[in-house]
PDB file of C-alpha atoms in Angstrom:
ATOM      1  CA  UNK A   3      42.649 168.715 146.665  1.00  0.00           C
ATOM      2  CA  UNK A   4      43.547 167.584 142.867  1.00  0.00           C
ATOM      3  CA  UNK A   5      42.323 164.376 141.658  1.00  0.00           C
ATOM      4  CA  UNK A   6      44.741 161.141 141.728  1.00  0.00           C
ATOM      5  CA  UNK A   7      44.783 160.595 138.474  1.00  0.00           C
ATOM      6  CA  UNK A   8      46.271 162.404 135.770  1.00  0.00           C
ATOM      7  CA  UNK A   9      43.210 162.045 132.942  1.00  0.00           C
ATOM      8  CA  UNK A  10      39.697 160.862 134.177  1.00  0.00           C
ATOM      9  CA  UNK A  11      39.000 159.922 137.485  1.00  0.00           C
ATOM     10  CA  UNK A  12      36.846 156.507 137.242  1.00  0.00           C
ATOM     11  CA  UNK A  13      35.563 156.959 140.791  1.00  0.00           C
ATOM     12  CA  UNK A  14      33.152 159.845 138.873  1.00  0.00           C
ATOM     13  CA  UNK A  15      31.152 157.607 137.101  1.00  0.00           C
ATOM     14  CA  UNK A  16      29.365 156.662 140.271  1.00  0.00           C
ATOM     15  CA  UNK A  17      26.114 158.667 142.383  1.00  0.00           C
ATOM     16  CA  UNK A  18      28.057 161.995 141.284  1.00  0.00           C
ATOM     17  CA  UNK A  19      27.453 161.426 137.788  1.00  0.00           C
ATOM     18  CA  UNK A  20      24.774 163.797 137.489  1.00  0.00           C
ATOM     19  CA  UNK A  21      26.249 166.707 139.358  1.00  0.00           C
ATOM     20  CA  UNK A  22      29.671 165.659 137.297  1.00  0.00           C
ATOM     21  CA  UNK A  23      27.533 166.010 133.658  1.00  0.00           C
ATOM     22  CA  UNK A  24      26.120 169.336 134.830  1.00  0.00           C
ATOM     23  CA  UNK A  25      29.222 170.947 135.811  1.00  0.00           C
ATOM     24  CA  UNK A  26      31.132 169.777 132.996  1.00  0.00           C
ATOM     25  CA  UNK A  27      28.496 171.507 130.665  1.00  0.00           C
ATOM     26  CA  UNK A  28      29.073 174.661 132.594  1.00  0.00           C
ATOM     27  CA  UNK A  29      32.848 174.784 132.729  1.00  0.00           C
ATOM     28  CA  UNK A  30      32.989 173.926 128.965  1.00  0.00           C
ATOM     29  CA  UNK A  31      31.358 176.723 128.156  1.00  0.00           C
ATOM     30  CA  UNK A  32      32.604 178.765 130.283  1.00  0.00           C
ATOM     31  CA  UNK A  33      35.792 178.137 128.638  1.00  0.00           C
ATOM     32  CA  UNK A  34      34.130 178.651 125.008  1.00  0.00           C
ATOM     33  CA  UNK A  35      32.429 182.113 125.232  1.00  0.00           C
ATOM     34  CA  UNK A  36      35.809 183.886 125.271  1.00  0.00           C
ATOM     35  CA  UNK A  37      37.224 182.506 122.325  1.00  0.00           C
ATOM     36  CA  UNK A  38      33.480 182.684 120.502  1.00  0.00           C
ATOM     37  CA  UNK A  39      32.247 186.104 121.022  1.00  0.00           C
ATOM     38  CA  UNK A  40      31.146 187.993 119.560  1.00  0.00           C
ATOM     39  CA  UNK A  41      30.026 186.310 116.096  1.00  0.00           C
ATOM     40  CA  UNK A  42      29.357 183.007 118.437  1.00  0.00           C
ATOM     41  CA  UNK A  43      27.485 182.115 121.639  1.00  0.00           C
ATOM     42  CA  UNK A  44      28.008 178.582 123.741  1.00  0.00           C
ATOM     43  CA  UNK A  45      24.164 177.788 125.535  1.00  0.00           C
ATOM     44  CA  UNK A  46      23.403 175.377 127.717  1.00  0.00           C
ATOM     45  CA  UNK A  47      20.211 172.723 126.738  1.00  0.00           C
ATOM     46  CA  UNK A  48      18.658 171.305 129.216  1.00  0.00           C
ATOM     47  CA  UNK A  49      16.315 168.285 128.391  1.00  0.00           C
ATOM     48  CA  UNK A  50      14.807 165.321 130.849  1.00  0.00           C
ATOM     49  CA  UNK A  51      14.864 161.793 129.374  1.00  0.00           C
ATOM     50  CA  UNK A  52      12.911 158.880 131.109  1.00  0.00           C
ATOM     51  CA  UNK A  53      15.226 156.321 132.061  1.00  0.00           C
ATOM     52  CA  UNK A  54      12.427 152.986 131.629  1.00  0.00           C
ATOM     53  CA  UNK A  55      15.222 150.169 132.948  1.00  0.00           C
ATOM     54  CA  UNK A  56      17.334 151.601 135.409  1.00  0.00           C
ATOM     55  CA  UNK A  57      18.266 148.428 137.058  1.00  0.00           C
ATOM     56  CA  UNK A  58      21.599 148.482 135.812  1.00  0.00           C
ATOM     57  CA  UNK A  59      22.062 151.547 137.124  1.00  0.00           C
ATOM     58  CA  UNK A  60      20.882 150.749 141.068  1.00  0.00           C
ATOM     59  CA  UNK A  61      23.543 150.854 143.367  1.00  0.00           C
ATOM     60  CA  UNK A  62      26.104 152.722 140.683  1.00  0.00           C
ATOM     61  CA  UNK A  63      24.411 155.595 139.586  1.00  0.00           C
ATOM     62  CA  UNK A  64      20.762 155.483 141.490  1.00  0.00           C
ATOM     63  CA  UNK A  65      20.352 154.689 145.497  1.00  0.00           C
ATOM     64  CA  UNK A  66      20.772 151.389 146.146  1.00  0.00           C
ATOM     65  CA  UNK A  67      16.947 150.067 147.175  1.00  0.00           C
ATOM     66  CA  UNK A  68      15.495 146.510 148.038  1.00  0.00           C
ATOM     67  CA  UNK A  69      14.350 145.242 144.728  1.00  0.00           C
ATOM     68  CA  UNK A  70      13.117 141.572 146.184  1.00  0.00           C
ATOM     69  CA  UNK A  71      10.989 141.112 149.269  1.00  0.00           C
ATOM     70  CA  UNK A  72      10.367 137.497 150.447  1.00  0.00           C
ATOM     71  CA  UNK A  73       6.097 137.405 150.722  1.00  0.00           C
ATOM     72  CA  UNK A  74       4.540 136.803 153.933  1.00  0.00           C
ATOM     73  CA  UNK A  75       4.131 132.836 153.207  1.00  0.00           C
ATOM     74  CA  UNK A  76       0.586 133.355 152.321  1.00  0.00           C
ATOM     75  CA  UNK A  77      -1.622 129.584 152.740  1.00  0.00           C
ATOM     76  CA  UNK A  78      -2.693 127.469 150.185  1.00  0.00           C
ATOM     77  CA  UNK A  79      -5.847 128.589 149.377  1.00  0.00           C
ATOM     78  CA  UNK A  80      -8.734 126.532 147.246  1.00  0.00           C
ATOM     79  CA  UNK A  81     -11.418 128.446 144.741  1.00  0.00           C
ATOM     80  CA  UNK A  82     -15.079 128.453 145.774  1.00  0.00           C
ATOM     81  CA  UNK A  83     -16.589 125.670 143.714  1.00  0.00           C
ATOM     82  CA  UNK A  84     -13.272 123.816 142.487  1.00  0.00           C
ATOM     83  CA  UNK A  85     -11.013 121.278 144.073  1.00  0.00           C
ATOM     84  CA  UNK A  86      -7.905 123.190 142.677  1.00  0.00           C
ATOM     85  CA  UNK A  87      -5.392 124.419 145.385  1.00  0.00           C
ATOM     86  CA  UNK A  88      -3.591 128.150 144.341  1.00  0.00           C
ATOM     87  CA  UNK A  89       0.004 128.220 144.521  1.00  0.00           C
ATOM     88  CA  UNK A  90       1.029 131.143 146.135  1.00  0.00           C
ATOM     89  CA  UNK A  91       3.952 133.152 145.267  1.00  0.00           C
ATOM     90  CA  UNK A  92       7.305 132.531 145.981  1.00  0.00           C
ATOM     91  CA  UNK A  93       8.232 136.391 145.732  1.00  0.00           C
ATOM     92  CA  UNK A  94       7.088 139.785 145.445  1.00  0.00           C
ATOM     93  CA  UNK A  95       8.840 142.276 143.022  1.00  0.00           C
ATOM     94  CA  UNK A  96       8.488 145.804 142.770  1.00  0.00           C
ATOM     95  CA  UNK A  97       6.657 147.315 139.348  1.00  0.00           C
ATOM     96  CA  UNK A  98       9.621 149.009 137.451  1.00  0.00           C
ATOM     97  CA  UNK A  99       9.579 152.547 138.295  1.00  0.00           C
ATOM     98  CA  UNK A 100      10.900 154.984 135.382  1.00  0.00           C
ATOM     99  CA  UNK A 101      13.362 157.390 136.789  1.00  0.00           C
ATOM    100  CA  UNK A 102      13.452 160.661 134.735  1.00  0.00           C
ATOM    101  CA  UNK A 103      17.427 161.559 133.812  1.00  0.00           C
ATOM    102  CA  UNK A 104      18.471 165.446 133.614  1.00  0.00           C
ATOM    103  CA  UNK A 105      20.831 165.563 130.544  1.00  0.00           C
ATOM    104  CA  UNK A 106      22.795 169.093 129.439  1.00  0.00           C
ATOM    105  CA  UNK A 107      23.967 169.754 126.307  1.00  0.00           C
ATOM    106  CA  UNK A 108      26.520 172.661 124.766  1.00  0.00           C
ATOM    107  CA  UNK A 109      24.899 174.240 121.798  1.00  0.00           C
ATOM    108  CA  UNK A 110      27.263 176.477 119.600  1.00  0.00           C
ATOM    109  CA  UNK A 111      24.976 178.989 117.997  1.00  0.00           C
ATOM    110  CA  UNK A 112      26.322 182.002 115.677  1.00  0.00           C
ATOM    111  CA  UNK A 113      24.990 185.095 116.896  1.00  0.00           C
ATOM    112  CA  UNK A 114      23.694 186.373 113.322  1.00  0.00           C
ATOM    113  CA  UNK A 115      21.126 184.271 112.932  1.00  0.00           C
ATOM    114  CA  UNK A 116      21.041 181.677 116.272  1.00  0.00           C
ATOM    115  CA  UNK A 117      21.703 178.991 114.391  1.00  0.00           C
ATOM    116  CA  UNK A 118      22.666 175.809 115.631  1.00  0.00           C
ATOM    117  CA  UNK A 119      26.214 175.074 114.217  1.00  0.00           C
ATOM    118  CA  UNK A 120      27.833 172.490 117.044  1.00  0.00           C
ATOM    119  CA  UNK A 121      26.882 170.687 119.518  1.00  0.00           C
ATOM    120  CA  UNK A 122      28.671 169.026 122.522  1.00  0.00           C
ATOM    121  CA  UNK A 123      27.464 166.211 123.914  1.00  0.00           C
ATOM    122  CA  UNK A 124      28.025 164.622 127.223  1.00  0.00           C
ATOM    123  CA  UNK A 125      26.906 160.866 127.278  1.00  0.00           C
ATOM    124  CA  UNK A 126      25.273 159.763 130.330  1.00  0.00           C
ATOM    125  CA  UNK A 127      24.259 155.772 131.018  1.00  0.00           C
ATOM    126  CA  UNK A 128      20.770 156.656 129.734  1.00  0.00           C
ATOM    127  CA  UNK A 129      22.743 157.170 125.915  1.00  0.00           C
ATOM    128  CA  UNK A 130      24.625 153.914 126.028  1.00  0.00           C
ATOM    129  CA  UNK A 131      21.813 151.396 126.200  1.00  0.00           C
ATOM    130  CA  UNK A 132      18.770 150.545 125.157  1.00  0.00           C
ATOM    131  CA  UNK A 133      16.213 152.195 124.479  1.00  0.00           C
ATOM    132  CA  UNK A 134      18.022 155.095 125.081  1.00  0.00           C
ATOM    133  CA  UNK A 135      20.964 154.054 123.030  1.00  0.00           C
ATOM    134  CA  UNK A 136      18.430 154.225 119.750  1.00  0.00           C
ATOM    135  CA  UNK A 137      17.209 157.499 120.830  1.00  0.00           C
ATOM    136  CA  UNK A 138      20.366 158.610 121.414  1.00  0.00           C
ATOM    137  CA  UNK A 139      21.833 158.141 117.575  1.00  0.00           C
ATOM    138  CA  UNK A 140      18.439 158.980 116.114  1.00  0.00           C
ATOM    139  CA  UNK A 141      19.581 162.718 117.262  1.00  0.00           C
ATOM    140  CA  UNK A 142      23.487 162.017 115.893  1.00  0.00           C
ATOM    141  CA  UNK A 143      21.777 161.384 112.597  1.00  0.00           C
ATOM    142  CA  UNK A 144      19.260 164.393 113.313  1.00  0.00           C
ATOM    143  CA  UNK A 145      22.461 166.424 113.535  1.00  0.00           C
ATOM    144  CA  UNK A 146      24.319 165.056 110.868  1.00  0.00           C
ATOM    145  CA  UNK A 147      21.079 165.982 108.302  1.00  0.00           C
ATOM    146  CA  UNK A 148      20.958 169.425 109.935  1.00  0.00           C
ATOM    147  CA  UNK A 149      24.516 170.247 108.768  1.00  0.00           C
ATOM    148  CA  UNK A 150      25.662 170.675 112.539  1.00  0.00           C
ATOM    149  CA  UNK A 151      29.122 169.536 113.652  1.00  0.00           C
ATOM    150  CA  UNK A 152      28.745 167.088 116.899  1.00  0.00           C
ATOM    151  CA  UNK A 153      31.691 166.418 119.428  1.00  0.00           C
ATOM    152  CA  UNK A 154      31.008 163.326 121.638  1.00  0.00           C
ATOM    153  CA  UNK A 155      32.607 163.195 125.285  1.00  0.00           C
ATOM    154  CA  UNK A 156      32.306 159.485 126.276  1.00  0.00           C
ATOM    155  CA  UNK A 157      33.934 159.540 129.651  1.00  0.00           C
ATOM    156  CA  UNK A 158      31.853 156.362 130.902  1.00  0.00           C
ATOM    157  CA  UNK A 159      33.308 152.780 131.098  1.00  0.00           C
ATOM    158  CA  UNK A 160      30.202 151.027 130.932  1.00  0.00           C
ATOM    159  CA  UNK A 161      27.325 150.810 128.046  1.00  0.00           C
ATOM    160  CA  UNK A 162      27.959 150.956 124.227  1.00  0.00           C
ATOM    161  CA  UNK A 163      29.259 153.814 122.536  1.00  0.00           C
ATOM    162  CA  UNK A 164      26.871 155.465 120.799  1.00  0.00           C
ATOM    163  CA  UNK A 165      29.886 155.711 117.658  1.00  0.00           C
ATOM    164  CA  UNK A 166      30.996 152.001 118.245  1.00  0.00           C
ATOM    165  CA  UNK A 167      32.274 150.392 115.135  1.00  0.00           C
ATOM    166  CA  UNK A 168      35.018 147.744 115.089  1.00  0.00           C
ATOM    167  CA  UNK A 169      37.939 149.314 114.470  1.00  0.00           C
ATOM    168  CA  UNK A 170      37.736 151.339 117.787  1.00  0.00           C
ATOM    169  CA  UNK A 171      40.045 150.438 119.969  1.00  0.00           C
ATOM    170  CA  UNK A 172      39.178 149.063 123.755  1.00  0.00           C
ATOM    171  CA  UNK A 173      39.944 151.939 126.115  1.00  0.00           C
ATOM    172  CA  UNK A 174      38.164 153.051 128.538  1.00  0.00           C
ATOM    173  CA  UNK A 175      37.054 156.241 127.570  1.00  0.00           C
ATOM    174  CA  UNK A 176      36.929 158.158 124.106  1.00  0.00           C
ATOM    175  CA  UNK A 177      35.921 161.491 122.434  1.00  0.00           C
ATOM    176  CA  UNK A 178      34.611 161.392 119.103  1.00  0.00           C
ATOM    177  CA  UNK A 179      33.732 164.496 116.395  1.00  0.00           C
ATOM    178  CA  UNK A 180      31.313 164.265 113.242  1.00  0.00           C
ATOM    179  CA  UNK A 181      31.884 167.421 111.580  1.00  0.00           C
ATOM    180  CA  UNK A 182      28.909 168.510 109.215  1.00  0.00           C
ATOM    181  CA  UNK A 183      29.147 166.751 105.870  1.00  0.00           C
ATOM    182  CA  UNK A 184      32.075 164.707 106.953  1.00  0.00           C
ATOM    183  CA  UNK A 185      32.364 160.778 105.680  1.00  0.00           C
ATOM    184  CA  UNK A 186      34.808 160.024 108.806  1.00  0.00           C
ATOM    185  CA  UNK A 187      34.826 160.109 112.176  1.00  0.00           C
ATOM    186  CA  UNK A 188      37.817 161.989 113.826  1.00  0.00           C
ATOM    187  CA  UNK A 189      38.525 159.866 117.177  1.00  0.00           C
ATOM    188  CA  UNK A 190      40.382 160.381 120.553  1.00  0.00           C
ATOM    189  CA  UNK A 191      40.937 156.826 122.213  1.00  0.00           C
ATOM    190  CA  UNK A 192      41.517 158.316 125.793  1.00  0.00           C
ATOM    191  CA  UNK A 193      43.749 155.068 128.072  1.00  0.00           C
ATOM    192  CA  UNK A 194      43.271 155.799 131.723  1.00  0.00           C
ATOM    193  CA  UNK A 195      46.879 156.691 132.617  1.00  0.00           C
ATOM    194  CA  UNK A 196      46.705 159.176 130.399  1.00  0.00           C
ATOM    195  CA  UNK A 197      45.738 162.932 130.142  1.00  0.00           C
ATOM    196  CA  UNK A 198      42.290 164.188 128.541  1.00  0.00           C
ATOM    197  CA  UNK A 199      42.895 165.689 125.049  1.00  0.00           C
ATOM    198  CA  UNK A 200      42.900 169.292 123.691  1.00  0.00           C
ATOM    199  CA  UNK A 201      39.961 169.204 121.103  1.00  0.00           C
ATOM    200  CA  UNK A 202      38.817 171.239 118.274  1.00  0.00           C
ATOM    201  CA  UNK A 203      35.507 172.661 118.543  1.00  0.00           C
ATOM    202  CA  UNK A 204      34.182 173.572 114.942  1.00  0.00           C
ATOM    203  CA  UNK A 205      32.312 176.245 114.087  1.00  0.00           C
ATOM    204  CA  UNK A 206      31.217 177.373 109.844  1.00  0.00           C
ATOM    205  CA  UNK A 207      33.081 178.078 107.459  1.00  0.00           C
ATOM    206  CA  UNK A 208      35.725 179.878 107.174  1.00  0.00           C
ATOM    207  CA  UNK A 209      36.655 180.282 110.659  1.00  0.00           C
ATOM    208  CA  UNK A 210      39.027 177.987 112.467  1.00  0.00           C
ATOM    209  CA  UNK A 211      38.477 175.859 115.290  1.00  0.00           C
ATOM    210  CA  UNK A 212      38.727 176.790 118.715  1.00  0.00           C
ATOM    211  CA  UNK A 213      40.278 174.656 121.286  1.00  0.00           C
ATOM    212  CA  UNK A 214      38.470 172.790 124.370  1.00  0.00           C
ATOM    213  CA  UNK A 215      40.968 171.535 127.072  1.00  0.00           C
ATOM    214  CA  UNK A 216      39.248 168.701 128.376  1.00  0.00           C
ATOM    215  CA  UNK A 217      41.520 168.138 131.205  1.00  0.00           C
ATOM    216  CA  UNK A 218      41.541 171.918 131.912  1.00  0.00           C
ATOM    217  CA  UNK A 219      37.874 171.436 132.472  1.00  0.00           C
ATOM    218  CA  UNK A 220      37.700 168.450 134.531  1.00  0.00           C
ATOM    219  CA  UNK A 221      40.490 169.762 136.394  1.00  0.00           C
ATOM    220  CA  UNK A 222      38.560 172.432 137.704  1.00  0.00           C
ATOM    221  CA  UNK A 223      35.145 170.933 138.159  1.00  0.00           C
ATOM    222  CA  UNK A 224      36.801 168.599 140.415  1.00  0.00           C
ATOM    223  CA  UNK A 225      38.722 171.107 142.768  1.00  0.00           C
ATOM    224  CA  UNK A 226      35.699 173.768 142.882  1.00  0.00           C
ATOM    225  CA  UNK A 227      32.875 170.908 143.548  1.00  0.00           C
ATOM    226  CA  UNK A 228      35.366 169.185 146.181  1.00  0.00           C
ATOM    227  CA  UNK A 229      34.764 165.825 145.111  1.00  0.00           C
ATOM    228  CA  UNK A 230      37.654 164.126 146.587  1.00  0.00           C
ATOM    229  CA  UNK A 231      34.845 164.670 149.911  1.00  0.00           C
ATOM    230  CA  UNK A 232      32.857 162.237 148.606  1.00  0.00           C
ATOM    231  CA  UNK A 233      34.356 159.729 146.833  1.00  0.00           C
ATOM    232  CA  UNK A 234      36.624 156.726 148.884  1.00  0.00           C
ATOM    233  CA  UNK A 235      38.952 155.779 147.367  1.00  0.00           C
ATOM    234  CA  UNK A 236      39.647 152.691 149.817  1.00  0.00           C
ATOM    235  CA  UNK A 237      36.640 151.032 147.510  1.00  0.00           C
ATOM    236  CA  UNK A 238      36.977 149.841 144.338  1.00  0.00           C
ATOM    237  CA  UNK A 239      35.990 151.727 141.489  1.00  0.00           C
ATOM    238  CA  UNK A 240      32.219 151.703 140.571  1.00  0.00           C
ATOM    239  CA  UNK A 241      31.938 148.657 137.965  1.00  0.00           C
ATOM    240  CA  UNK A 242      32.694 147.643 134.980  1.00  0.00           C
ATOM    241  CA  UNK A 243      35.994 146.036 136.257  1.00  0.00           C
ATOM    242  CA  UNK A 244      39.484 146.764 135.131  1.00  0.00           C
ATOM    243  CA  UNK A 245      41.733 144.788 133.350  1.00  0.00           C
ATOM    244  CA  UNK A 246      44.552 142.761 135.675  1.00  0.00           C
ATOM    245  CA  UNK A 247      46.666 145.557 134.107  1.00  0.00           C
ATOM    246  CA  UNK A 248      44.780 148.551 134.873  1.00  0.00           C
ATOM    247  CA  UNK A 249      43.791 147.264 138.321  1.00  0.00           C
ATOM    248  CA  UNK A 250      47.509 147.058 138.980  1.00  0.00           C
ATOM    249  CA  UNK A 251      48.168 150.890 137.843  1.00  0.00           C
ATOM    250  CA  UNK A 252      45.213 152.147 139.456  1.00  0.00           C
ATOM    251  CA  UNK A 253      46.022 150.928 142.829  1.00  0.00           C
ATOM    252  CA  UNK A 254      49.595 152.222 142.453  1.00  0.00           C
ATOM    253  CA  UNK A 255      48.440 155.841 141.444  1.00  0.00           C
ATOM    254  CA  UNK A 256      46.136 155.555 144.911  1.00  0.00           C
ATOM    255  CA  UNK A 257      49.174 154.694 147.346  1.00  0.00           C
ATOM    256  CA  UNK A 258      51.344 157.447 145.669  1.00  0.00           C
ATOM    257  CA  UNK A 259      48.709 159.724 145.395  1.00  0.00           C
TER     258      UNK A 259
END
């Protein structure tokens, strides 16, 4: 069963995250390799990052636990050798627990040498805020030393963008390319009635581009992983909320659907 929506599907960026970032990795380059080989090769890097706060993320992305427990009203109890009564607690709170994140990148490497020449990078929470957010574009400006061409699939509502400056315009999602050397930015604002974008991939000089059909990809991640089984679309969409306007659309697209 196809998604609802015609571009992104917002009820993604929930528990499936994860298993949505992994497959999208593996469908992108399965889509590559063809139209790489044989001077090019599209490998898949797999790296854990330790998520420190993931708060934010309890109940969206994490299972929602108990993070306050009421104490057992403990009694007022007085020091041995003082007159001073301790106060006990009013609550008990867990000690933060880091929660370690399994992130996949796309590598682009020519075949000659293995050489990284592009890499494709989907951001997860952990990249759009602090202290992963710093992390995050302390490797964009690893890359962008090392001469390698970065492509930037923000399909995530919620966080800062990694790229943010203020001429980007507010949409909900947005794909972003640094090619090596480059002094701009080349940007896809992606609204969320609207269709994923066909992308250029670049690889060194002088061949061309090659093509990555975003909503080709997502397309088929969603029919062969059978997500519409687990996501309800009865509930609202995990958070940040929608404009009035894109509430409205949304819940149209879901009754015609």
């Amino acid at each position: 069963m196809p998604s609802p929506f015609p571009g992104m599907d917002p009820y993604l960026e929930s528990y499936l995250w994860p298993d949505v970032h992994s497959a999208l990795a593996n469908k992108i380059r399965q889509q590559l390799t063809p139209l790489l080989r044989p001077k090019y090769t599209a490998r898949l890097e797999v790296y854990l990052a330790e998520d420190s706060f993931p708060d934010g993320e309890i109940g969206i992305l994490y299972p929602d636990v108990e993070v306050l427990e009421a104490p057992k009203r403990p009694t007022a109890e007085t020091a041995p050798g003082s007159t001073l009564t301790i106060t006990p607690p009013k609550l008990s709170l867990p000690v933060p627990q880091a929660v370690q994140v399994r992130l996949t990148t796309v590598e682009i490497r020519d075949t000659a040498k293995n050489r990284l020449v592009a890499s494709i990078d989907i951001l997860s929470p952990i990249n759009k805020r602090e202290p992963g957010l710093t992390t995050y574009r302390q490797k964009r400006q690893r890359l962008y030393q090392a001469d390698v061409h970065l492509l930037e699939l923000d399909l995530l509502r919620r966080g800062t963008r990694p790229f943010a400056q203020p001429r980007l315009p507010e949409v909900p999602y947005c794909i972003a390319l640094t090619r090596a050397q480059a002094k701009q930015i080349e940007i896809w604002p992606v609204e969320l009635a609207t269709t994923l974008p066909v992308v250029p991939v670049p690889l060194q000089e002088p061949d061309p581009d090659v093509p990555l059909d975003l909503q080709a990809v997502l397309n088929a991640i969603y029919d062969e992983a059978a997500y519409d089984l687990s996501l309800d679309y009865d509930q609202s969409p995990p958070p940040p909320a929608f404009s009035d306007v894109d509430t409205d659309w949304l819940q149209k697209q879901l009754k015609n659907s």
